[in-house]
Structures are given as C-alpha cells and as structure tokens.
Tab-separated table of C-alpha atoms and ligand atoms in Angstrom:
chain	number	residue	atom	x	y	z
A	1411	MET	CA	313.789	22.145	177.856
A	1412	ALA	CA	310.740	21.483	175.914
A	1413	GLU	CA	309.974	24.387	173.553
A	1414	ARG	CA	306.619	23.885	172.033
A	1415	ILE	CA	304.934	26.180	174.622
A	1416	THR	CA	307.028	29.186	175.688
A	1417	GLY	CA	306.257	32.788	177.259
A	1418	HIS	CA	305.453	34.233	173.738
A	1419	THR	CA	302.771	31.123	172.856
A	1420	GLU	CA	299.301	32.728	172.094
A	1421	LEU	CA	296.404	30.913	173.312
A	1422	ILE	CA	293.291	30.117	171.403
A	1423	GLY	CA	290.332	28.747	173.289
A	1424	LEU	CA	287.151	26.597	172.699
A	1425	MET	CA	284.213	27.436	175.146
A	1426	ALA	CA	281.446	24.712	175.294
A	1427	TYR	CA	279.796	22.048	177.436
A	1428	PRO	CA	280.272	19.208	176.966
A	1429	ILE	CA	283.395	19.520	174.805
A	1430	ARG	CA	286.064	16.734	175.866
A	1431	HIS	CA	284.753	14.867	172.723
A	1432	SER	CA	285.716	17.800	170.440
A	1433	SER	CA	288.086	17.051	167.522
A	1434	SER	CA	288.737	20.978	167.114
A	1435	PRO	CA	291.779	21.015	169.579
A	1436	ALA	CA	293.550	18.211	167.724
A	1437	MET	CA	292.621	19.839	164.324
A	1438	HIS	CA	293.999	23.388	164.990
A	1439	ASN	CA	297.209	22.189	167.179
A	1440	GLU	CA	297.914	19.890	164.127
A	1441	ALA	CA	297.638	23.008	161.825
A	1442	PHE	CA	299.772	25.278	164.216
A	1443	ALA	CA	302.469	22.674	164.506
A	1444	THR	CA	302.607	21.851	160.757
A	1445	LEU	CA	302.820	25.469	160.017
A	1446	GLY	CA	305.368	26.236	162.820
A	1447	LEU	CA	302.931	28.880	164.212
A	1448	ASP	CA	303.381	29.625	167.959
A	1449	TYR	CA	299.796	29.004	169.025
A	1450	ALA	CA	297.924	26.678	171.421
A	1451	TYR	CA	294.426	25.566	171.101
A	1452	LEU	CA	292.673	24.262	174.469
A	1453	ALA	CA	289.100	23.434	175.136
A	1454	PHE	CA	287.567	24.664	178.106
A	1455	GLU	CA	284.272	23.507	179.859
A	1456	VAL	CA	282.116	26.576	179.870
A	1457	ASP	CA	278.419	26.651	179.956
A	1458	ASN	CA	275.731	29.562	179.997
A	1459	ASP	CA	276.360	30.210	183.682
A	1460	THR	CA	279.943	30.754	183.301
A	1461	LEU	CA	280.143	32.311	179.719
A	1462	GLU	CA	280.074	36.008	180.722
A	1463	ASP	CA	283.150	35.326	183.365
A	1464	ALA	CA	284.952	33.173	180.529
A	1465	VAL	CA	284.696	36.106	177.972
A	1466	LYS	CA	285.877	38.551	180.689
A	1467	GLY	CA	288.773	36.125	181.305
A	1468	LEU	CA	289.515	36.052	177.571
A	1469	ARG	CA	289.964	39.901	177.447
A	1470	ALA	CA	291.904	39.973	180.777
A	1471	LEU	CA	294.244	37.165	179.567
A	1472	LYS	CA	294.381	38.603	176.137
A	1473	LEU	CA	293.725	35.358	174.255
A	1474	LYS	CA	293.794	35.767	170.591
A	1475	GLY	CA	290.418	34.533	170.143
A	1476	SER	CA	288.172	31.327	170.920
A	1477	ASN	CA	285.694	29.129	169.226
A	1478	VAL	CA	282.232	28.818	170.968
A	1479	SER	CA	279.976	25.915	170.643
A	1480	MET	CA	276.927	24.473	172.149
A	1481	PRO	CA	275.232	25.852	174.607
A	1482	ASN	CA	276.995	29.036	174.028
A	1483	LYS	CA	276.629	30.006	170.443
A	1484	THR	CA	273.292	31.961	170.656
A	1485	VAL	CA	274.164	33.492	174.059
A	1486	VAL	CA	277.794	34.818	173.786
A	1487	GLY	CA	276.952	37.679	171.264
A	1488	GLN	CA	275.846	40.010	174.096
A	1489	TYR	CA	279.177	39.910	175.731
A	1490	LEU	CA	281.226	40.778	172.653
A	1491	ASP	CA	281.893	44.276	171.060
A	1492	LYS	CA	280.890	43.674	167.537
A	1493	LEU	CA	279.372	40.873	165.235
A	1494	SER	CA	279.982	40.095	161.691
A	1495	PRO	CA	277.020	40.591	159.245
A	1496	ALA	CA	276.517	36.619	159.080
A	1497	ALA	CA	276.772	36.222	162.880
A	1498	GLU	CA	274.264	39.204	163.370
A	1499	MET	CA	271.919	37.768	160.940
A	1500	ALA	CA	272.268	34.369	162.253
A	1501	GLY	CA	272.007	35.214	165.930
A	1502	ALA	CA	274.982	33.025	166.449
A	1503	VAL	CA	278.833	33.127	167.050
A	1504	ASN	CA	281.162	30.163	166.736
A	1505	THR	CA	284.395	32.267	166.598
A	1506	ILE	CA	285.624	35.166	168.710
A	1507	VAL	CA	288.530	37.212	167.430
A	1508	ASN	CA	290.472	39.625	169.957
A	1509	GLU	CA	291.766	42.366	168.150
A	1510	ASP	CA	293.576	44.651	170.637
A	1511	GLY	CA	290.723	44.154	173.041
A	1512	VAL	CA	287.887	44.486	170.735
A	1513	LEU	CA	285.994	41.182	170.527
A	1514	THR	CA	284.297	40.307	167.301
A	1515	GLY	CA	282.009	37.390	166.946
A	1516	HIS	CA	281.952	35.451	163.568
A	1517	ILE	CA	279.880	32.387	162.394
A	1518	THR	CA	282.178	30.427	160.090
A	1519	ASP	CA	279.889	27.190	159.614
A	1520	GLY	CA	278.088	28.765	156.719
A	1521	ILE	CA	281.476	29.966	155.392
A	1522	GLY	CA	282.871	26.402	155.808
A	1523	TYR	CA	280.076	24.784	153.988
A	1524	MET	CA	280.229	27.186	150.957
A	1525	GLN	CA	284.021	26.668	150.866
A	1526	SER	CA	283.550	22.847	150.898
A	1527	LEU	CA	281.346	23.144	147.957
A	1528	LYS	CA	284.142	25.188	146.106
A	1529	ASP	CA	286.739	22.512	147.017
A	1530	ASN	CA	284.479	19.883	145.438
A	1531	ASP	CA	283.901	22.156	142.218
A	1532	ILE	CA	280.283	22.773	143.036
A	1533	ASP	CA	279.140	26.172	142.140
A	1534	VAL	CA	275.522	27.032	143.463
A	1535	ILE	CA	275.785	30.723	143.197
A	1536	GLY	CA	273.093	32.137	141.010
A	1537	LYS	CA	271.147	28.665	141.172
A	1538	LYS	CA	268.524	26.991	143.098
A	1539	MET	CA	268.921	24.810	146.415
A	1540	THR	CA	266.536	22.986	148.594
A	1541	ILE	CA	267.799	22.462	152.198
A	1542	THR	CA	266.212	20.656	155.142
A	1543	GLY	CA	266.862	22.040	158.681
A	1544	ALA	CA	266.413	24.954	160.937
A	1545	GLY	CA	269.011	24.288	163.711
A	1546	GLY	CA	272.469	25.705	164.043
A	1547	ALA	CA	274.162	24.198	161.020
A	1548	ALA	CA	271.166	24.795	158.772
A	1549	THR	CA	270.700	28.494	159.884
A	1550	ALA	CA	274.402	29.201	159.147
A	1551	ILE	CA	274.331	27.645	155.819
A	1552	GLU	CA	271.008	29.201	154.711
A	1553	ILE	CA	272.265	32.778	155.723
A	1554	GLN	CA	275.753	32.178	154.135
A	1555	ALA	CA	274.408	30.866	150.978
A	1556	ALA	CA	271.956	33.778	150.584
A	1557	LEU	CA	274.581	36.226	151.309
A	1558	ASP	CA	276.948	34.577	148.936
A	1559	GLY	CA	274.298	34.865	145.980
A	1560	VAL	CA	272.167	31.695	145.700
A	1561	LYS	CA	269.351	32.597	143.774
A	1562	GLU	CA	266.440	30.737	145.091
A	1563	MET	CA	266.302	28.540	148.376
A	1564	SER	CA	263.542	26.292	149.575
A	1565	ILE	CA	263.744	25.494	153.189
A	1566	PHE	CA	262.133	22.527	154.784
A	1567	ASN	CA	261.678	21.598	158.561
A	1568	VAL	CA	259.429	19.762	160.694
A	1569	LYS	CA	257.128	21.740	162.750
A	1570	ASP	CA	259.059	21.158	166.110
A	1571	LYS	CA	260.842	23.906	168.197
A	1572	PHE	CA	263.135	25.010	165.494
A	1573	TRP	CA	260.070	26.135	163.178
A	1574	GLU	CA	259.853	29.621	164.605
A	1575	ASN	CA	263.703	29.966	163.929
A	1576	ALA	CA	263.246	28.875	160.297
A	1577	GLU	CA	260.476	31.684	160.031
A	1578	LYS	CA	262.919	34.166	161.391
A	1579	THR	CA	265.699	32.889	159.099
A	1580	VAL	CA	263.497	33.462	156.244
A	1581	GLU	CA	262.547	36.844	157.277
A	1582	LYS	CA	266.249	37.974	157.761
A	1583	ILE	CA	267.124	36.596	154.254
A	1584	ARG	CA	264.243	38.525	152.691
A	1585	ALA	CA	265.425	41.743	154.500
A	1586	ASN	CA	268.884	41.571	153.722
A	1587	THR	CA	269.488	39.672	150.273
A	1588	ASP	CA	268.192	39.216	146.994
A	1589	CYS	CA	267.636	35.510	147.542
A	1590	ILE	CA	264.034	34.053	146.669
A	1591	VAL	CA	263.387	32.152	150.015
A	1592	ASN	CA	260.293	30.016	150.797
A	1593	LEU	CA	259.733	27.709	154.085
A	1594	TYR	CA	257.789	24.411	153.889
A	1595	ASP	CA	256.808	21.541	156.137
A	1596	LEU	CA	259.082	18.774	156.008
A	1597	GLU	CA	255.980	16.493	156.309
A	1598	ASP	CA	254.710	17.752	152.986
A	1599	LYS	CA	256.686	15.217	150.941
A	1600	ASP	CA	254.900	16.063	147.576
A	1601	LYS	CA	256.072	19.603	147.961
A	1602	LEU	CA	259.486	18.444	148.925
A	1603	LYS	CA	259.693	16.336	145.659
A	1604	GLU	CA	258.594	19.232	143.595
A	1605	GLU	CA	261.424	21.644	144.916
A	1606	ILE	CA	263.993	19.078	144.789
A	1607	ALA	CA	263.014	18.410	141.152
A	1608	ASP	CA	264.043	21.873	139.849
A	1609	SER	CA	266.959	22.421	142.315
A	1610	TYR	CA	270.715	22.197	141.203
A	1611	LEU	CA	271.512	21.021	144.952
A	1612	PHE	CA	270.018	19.350	147.914
A	1613	ALA	CA	271.450	19.979	151.185
A	1614	GLN	CA	270.599	17.828	154.028
A	1615	ALA	CA	271.274	19.797	157.337
A	1616	THR	CA	269.081	18.299	160.331
A	1617	GLY	CA	270.410	15.570	162.594
A	1618	VAL	CA	268.630	12.966	160.575
A	1619	GLY	CA	271.147	10.406	159.562
A	1620	MET	CA	273.306	10.497	162.642
A	1621	LYS	CA	272.597	8.795	166.050
A	1622	PRO	CA	270.114	8.353	167.372
A	1623	LEU	CA	268.470	8.715	164.024
A	1624	GLU	CA	271.348	6.772	162.081
A	1625	GLY	CA	270.123	4.783	158.992
A	1626	GLN	CA	267.089	7.197	158.546
A	1627	SER	CA	266.533	9.659	155.674
A	1628	VAL	CA	264.509	13.031	155.291
A	1629	ILE	CA	263.668	11.771	151.661
A	1630	PRO	CA	261.656	8.429	151.714
A	1631	ASP	CA	263.008	6.950	148.466
A	1632	ALA	CA	265.256	7.339	145.483
A	1633	SER	CA	262.408	8.764	143.367
A	1634	PHE	CA	263.133	12.117	144.730
A	1635	LEU	CA	266.635	12.182	143.234
A	1636	ARG	CA	268.149	12.506	139.748
A	1637	PRO	CA	271.782	11.689	138.418
A	1638	ASP	CA	272.612	15.388	137.943
A	1639	LEU	CA	271.323	16.536	141.208
A	1640	ILE	CA	274.026	17.315	143.775
A	1641	VAL	CA	273.471	16.013	147.237
A	1642	THR	CA	275.231	17.112	150.473
A	1643	ASP	CA	274.843	16.048	154.111
A	1644	THR	CA	276.135	18.084	157.109
A	1645	VAL	CA	276.441	14.901	159.022
A	1646	TYR	CA	280.060	13.494	159.025
A	1647	ALA	CA	279.662	10.510	161.592
A	1648	PRO	CA	278.765	8.207	159.674
A	1649	ARG	CA	280.812	9.272	156.698
A	1650	GLU	CA	277.969	8.115	154.530
A	1651	THR	CA	274.441	8.546	155.669
A	1652	ALA	CA	271.506	6.675	154.309
A	1653	LEU	CA	270.695	9.825	152.132
A	1654	LEU	CA	274.349	9.796	150.648
A	1655	LYS	CA	274.224	5.962	150.137
A	1656	MET	CA	270.856	6.317	148.452
A	1657	ALA	CA	272.190	9.412	146.457
A	1658	LYS	CA	275.435	7.654	145.226
A	1659	GLU	CA	273.248	4.664	143.971
A	1660	VAL	CA	271.359	7.158	141.762
A	1661	GLY	CA	274.478	8.508	140.427
A	1662	CYS	CA	274.577	11.879	142.030
A	1663	LYS	CA	277.639	13.815	143.027
A	1664	THR	CA	277.706	13.691	146.914
A	1665	MET	CA	279.645	15.436	149.627
A	1666	ASN	CA	279.409	14.789	153.580
A	1667	GLY	CA	279.894	17.093	156.488
A	1668	LEU	CA	283.759	16.625	156.936
A	1669	GLY	CA	284.641	19.336	154.596
A	1670	MET	CA	282.175	21.931	156.149
A	1671	MET	CA	283.771	20.950	159.602
A	1672	LEU	CA	287.277	21.481	158.135
A	1673	PHE	CA	286.572	24.557	156.402
A	1674	GLN	CA	284.711	26.266	159.297
A	1675	GLY	CA	287.956	25.564	161.411
A	1676	ASP	CA	289.944	26.676	158.431
A	1677	ALA	CA	287.905	30.149	158.226
A	1678	ALA	CA	288.422	30.721	162.147
A	1679	PHE	CA	292.209	29.695	161.723
A	1680	TYR	CA	292.519	32.442	159.101
A	1681	LEU	CA	290.656	35.109	161.242
A	1682	TRP	CA	293.040	34.328	164.226
A	1683	THR	CA	296.417	33.879	162.231
A	1684	GLY	CA	295.987	35.439	158.844
A	1685	LYS	CA	296.942	32.151	157.356
A	1686	HIS	CA	295.048	29.003	156.085
A	1687	MET	CA	295.301	25.669	157.497
A	1688	PRO	CA	297.356	23.073	155.484
A	1689	ILE	CA	294.251	21.743	153.978
A	1690	ASP	CA	295.596	18.674	152.103
A	1691	HIS	CA	297.344	17.598	155.207
A	1692	MET	CA	294.331	18.205	157.446
A	1693	LYS	CA	292.242	16.065	154.900
A	1694	GLU	CA	294.579	13.265	155.406
A	1695	VAL	CA	294.758	13.387	159.254
A	1696	LEU	CA	290.782	13.799	159.670
A	1697	ASP	CA	289.733	11.121	157.344
B	3143	LIG	P1	270.466	21.516	166.088
B	3143	LIG	O1	270.110	20.859	167.244
B	3143	LIG	O2	270.666	22.925	166.182
B	3143	LIG	O3	269.104	21.316	164.988
B	3143	LIG	C1	268.518	19.977	164.737
B	3143	LIG	C2	267.753	20.067	163.427
B	3143	LIG	O4	267.332	18.679	162.951
B	3143	LIG	C3	266.556	20.863	163.473
B	3143	LIG	O5	266.188	21.303	162.036
B	3143	LIG	C4	265.351	19.936	163.717
B	3143	LIG	O6	264.149	20.285	163.285
B	3143	LIG	C5	265.794	18.726	162.956
B	3143	LIG	N1	265.450	17.460	163.519
B	3143	LIG	C6	265.835	16.924	164.738
B	3143	LIG	N2	264.918	15.569	164.830
B	3143	LIG	C7	264.353	15.371	163.631
B	3143	LIG	C8	263.535	14.461	163.046
B	3143	LIG	N3	263.443	13.351	163.709
B	3143	LIG	N4	263.077	14.634	161.789
B	3143	LIG	C9	263.307	15.796	161.140
B	3143	LIG	N5	264.225	16.725	161.453
B	3143	LIG	C10	264.697	16.697	162.759
B	3143	LIG	O7	271.566	20.700	165.467
B	3143	LIG	P2	272.620	21.391	164.369
B	3143	LIG	O8	273.758	21.731	165.336
B	3143	LIG	O9	271.981	22.293	163.432
B	3143	LIG	O10	273.159	19.961	163.702
B	3143	LIG	C11	272.353	19.220	162.793
B	3143	LIG	C12	273.341	18.472	162.065
B	3143	LIG	O11	274.430	19.083	161.356
B	3143	LIG	C13	273.896	17.304	162.911
B	3143	LIG	O12	273.881	16.081	162.573
B	3143	LIG	C14	275.278	17.762	163.264
B	3143	LIG	O13	276.275	16.667	163.559
B	3143	LIG	C15	275.604	18.508	161.818
B	3143	LIG	N6	276.701	19.454	162.020
B	3143	LIG	C16	277.702	19.478	161.095
B	3143	LIG	C17	278.717	20.508	161.169
B	3143	LIG	C18	279.838	20.324	160.175
B	3143	LIG	O14	280.726	21.253	160.408
B	3143	LIG	N7	279.765	19.462	159.277
B	3143	LIG	C19	278.395	21.612	161.975
B	3143	LIG	C20	277.306	21.439	162.853
B	3143	LIG	C21	276.450	20.533	162.831
C-alpha cells in the first residue's frame, strides 16, 4: 500500500483564486518529502465569497494551517482569532497557523525579503533604503524592514489606486517604529535620483518588469545607479528584469525575487512545523 499519505498525515492548505499556477504546493511538498515530515500541502480555489466557509472548514477539519493569497490576503484577518504585529500593521495575512483551534494570521512576505537579503550577505539594518511600490509585496517589505530596524526609508509610487495604501503604510511605520519614512511620487524622477543617491539599497517592489510590463524599468537610465548600490527586485519571472540587467552592467550587487519567494515559504513552513526547509536543496529545485 502507498504510505505517503496515511491517517496521520496533517493537511496544510492554500486558499486563493486563481491558484492552479502556484509553485507553493510543489515547493512545500518537496520540503516535506525531503525532511520526511508527515504533512501534505494542497491548493484550494477559494475567493472572497467562499473564504469565511473555508476558514470554518479549516477549523472543523483541524488543518495545521494554510497559506492565503489573492484575493484573500487583506480580507481573511476578520475570520481569525489573532494577528502577528506585522500582519496587523500590513492589514494582510499570507499564513494561518492553527494552534489547538486558535487561528493566528501572519504575513511572511516581508520576513522572506529580509531573510533573502541576509542570505546574500546584505545588511540594511541601521541604513537607508529607497523602495518603489505600495501593493502587497511592497507593503510587507516596508513594514518588516521598518520593524527590523532600517533607519530611513524613501517610498515611491505612482498616484494610482495604491497611493492611499502607501500613505497608510507611512502613518503606521511612523506610529510603530523609529524608522524615518517619507513618501514620494514615482513620476518625480529628480527626487527618485536624489533619494537613491544616498541609499545603501534600492528595492523595486512594483509589478514593473514582469508581464505585461516586462522590459520596462522604474528608473529611466543607469545614471540613477552606482557600483556600490545594492539593487533588488521582487519580480522573479523573468529572473533578470530590465532594472537588474542595468544594475549588473553598472556593477551593482543584485538580487531577484526568487529568494523572497523561497524564504516567505520557509517562514510559513517553520511556523507550521517548527523546522526550516532544506534551503540549499530548495534553491536547486526552484532555479
Ligand atoms: P499589487 O498588485 O499588490 O501592487 C502593484 C504595484 O505595482 C503597486 O505599487 C502599483 O502602483 C505598481 N504599478 C502597477 N503598474 C505600474 C506602472 N505601470 N508603473 C509604476 N507602478 C506600477 O502587486 P504585488 O503583489 O505587490 O506584486 C508586485 C510585484 O512583486 C509583482 O511583480 C509580483 O510578481 C512580485 N511579488 C513577488 C513576491 C516574491 O515572493 N518574490 C511576492 C509577491 C509579489
């Protein structure tokens, strides 16, 4: 008889829509199998209309936990018992942990980004960073970076539907951390150049650089960069965005979004199992 799944196997879910394209099930199941942990991870098509029932089901079936992705990240908090400080500040949850019926919401995207910096020997703590973006990825990074001790942060975004969220993020960072934070219009390229000039790190966290904006960059040319600037992009498809290509040509140390993806998964994996993913093995299979 096949023994991979038995009566003891614990289930972890992923609730999102659309979700069939996600690499998370393969990533987590590979890590469970490699470590010999008796868990299974499955994706469930859940949208805002079915989310409350899905969370009730998670409780009733005693799932160990779940990941949550779009469109549920900013909605699921109301159905949970507790939120981590970062999830509370970000107003978003990507990981649910079920501890004896008490459901806690966490956001591990920002933790994943900060851990991927560490993994690349990049230490932004106590320093200044400039970051573009005000969506889910950017907000999680901005909040975690401020909580972790980044000294100063200049945030840029276009004045679209995400602008109001950027203003809220700035307010929350000011109220809850010592980070000096300012928000600017991404259309103001002179200001962007000025802020990058005295930053240790420039983080790109908008959708610019991936489809349908592939080939585009938030900075117009290489004069915004210098060889000792670190440049990161949350985009991982393509592995090298137009921004990262430009930065490499200038001689900057660069990092794409793959590490953030891996380490946000690892942080969730740790919350559920108390163990870290086999990181080197995961890097090999993800690349
Ligand atoms: P989102 O939809 O929540 O936010 C989109 C962001 O892009 C906003 O800041 C918006 O203002 C900006 N934007 C959109 N069109 C723009 C344009 N034409 N010019 C300038 N800015 C524009 O998306 P998200 O979930 O925050 O994702 C942002 C990027 O991060 C995506 O490329 C996504 O693939 C990537 N991401 C990576 C990870 C990871 O683990 N590496 C996790 C989440 C998201």
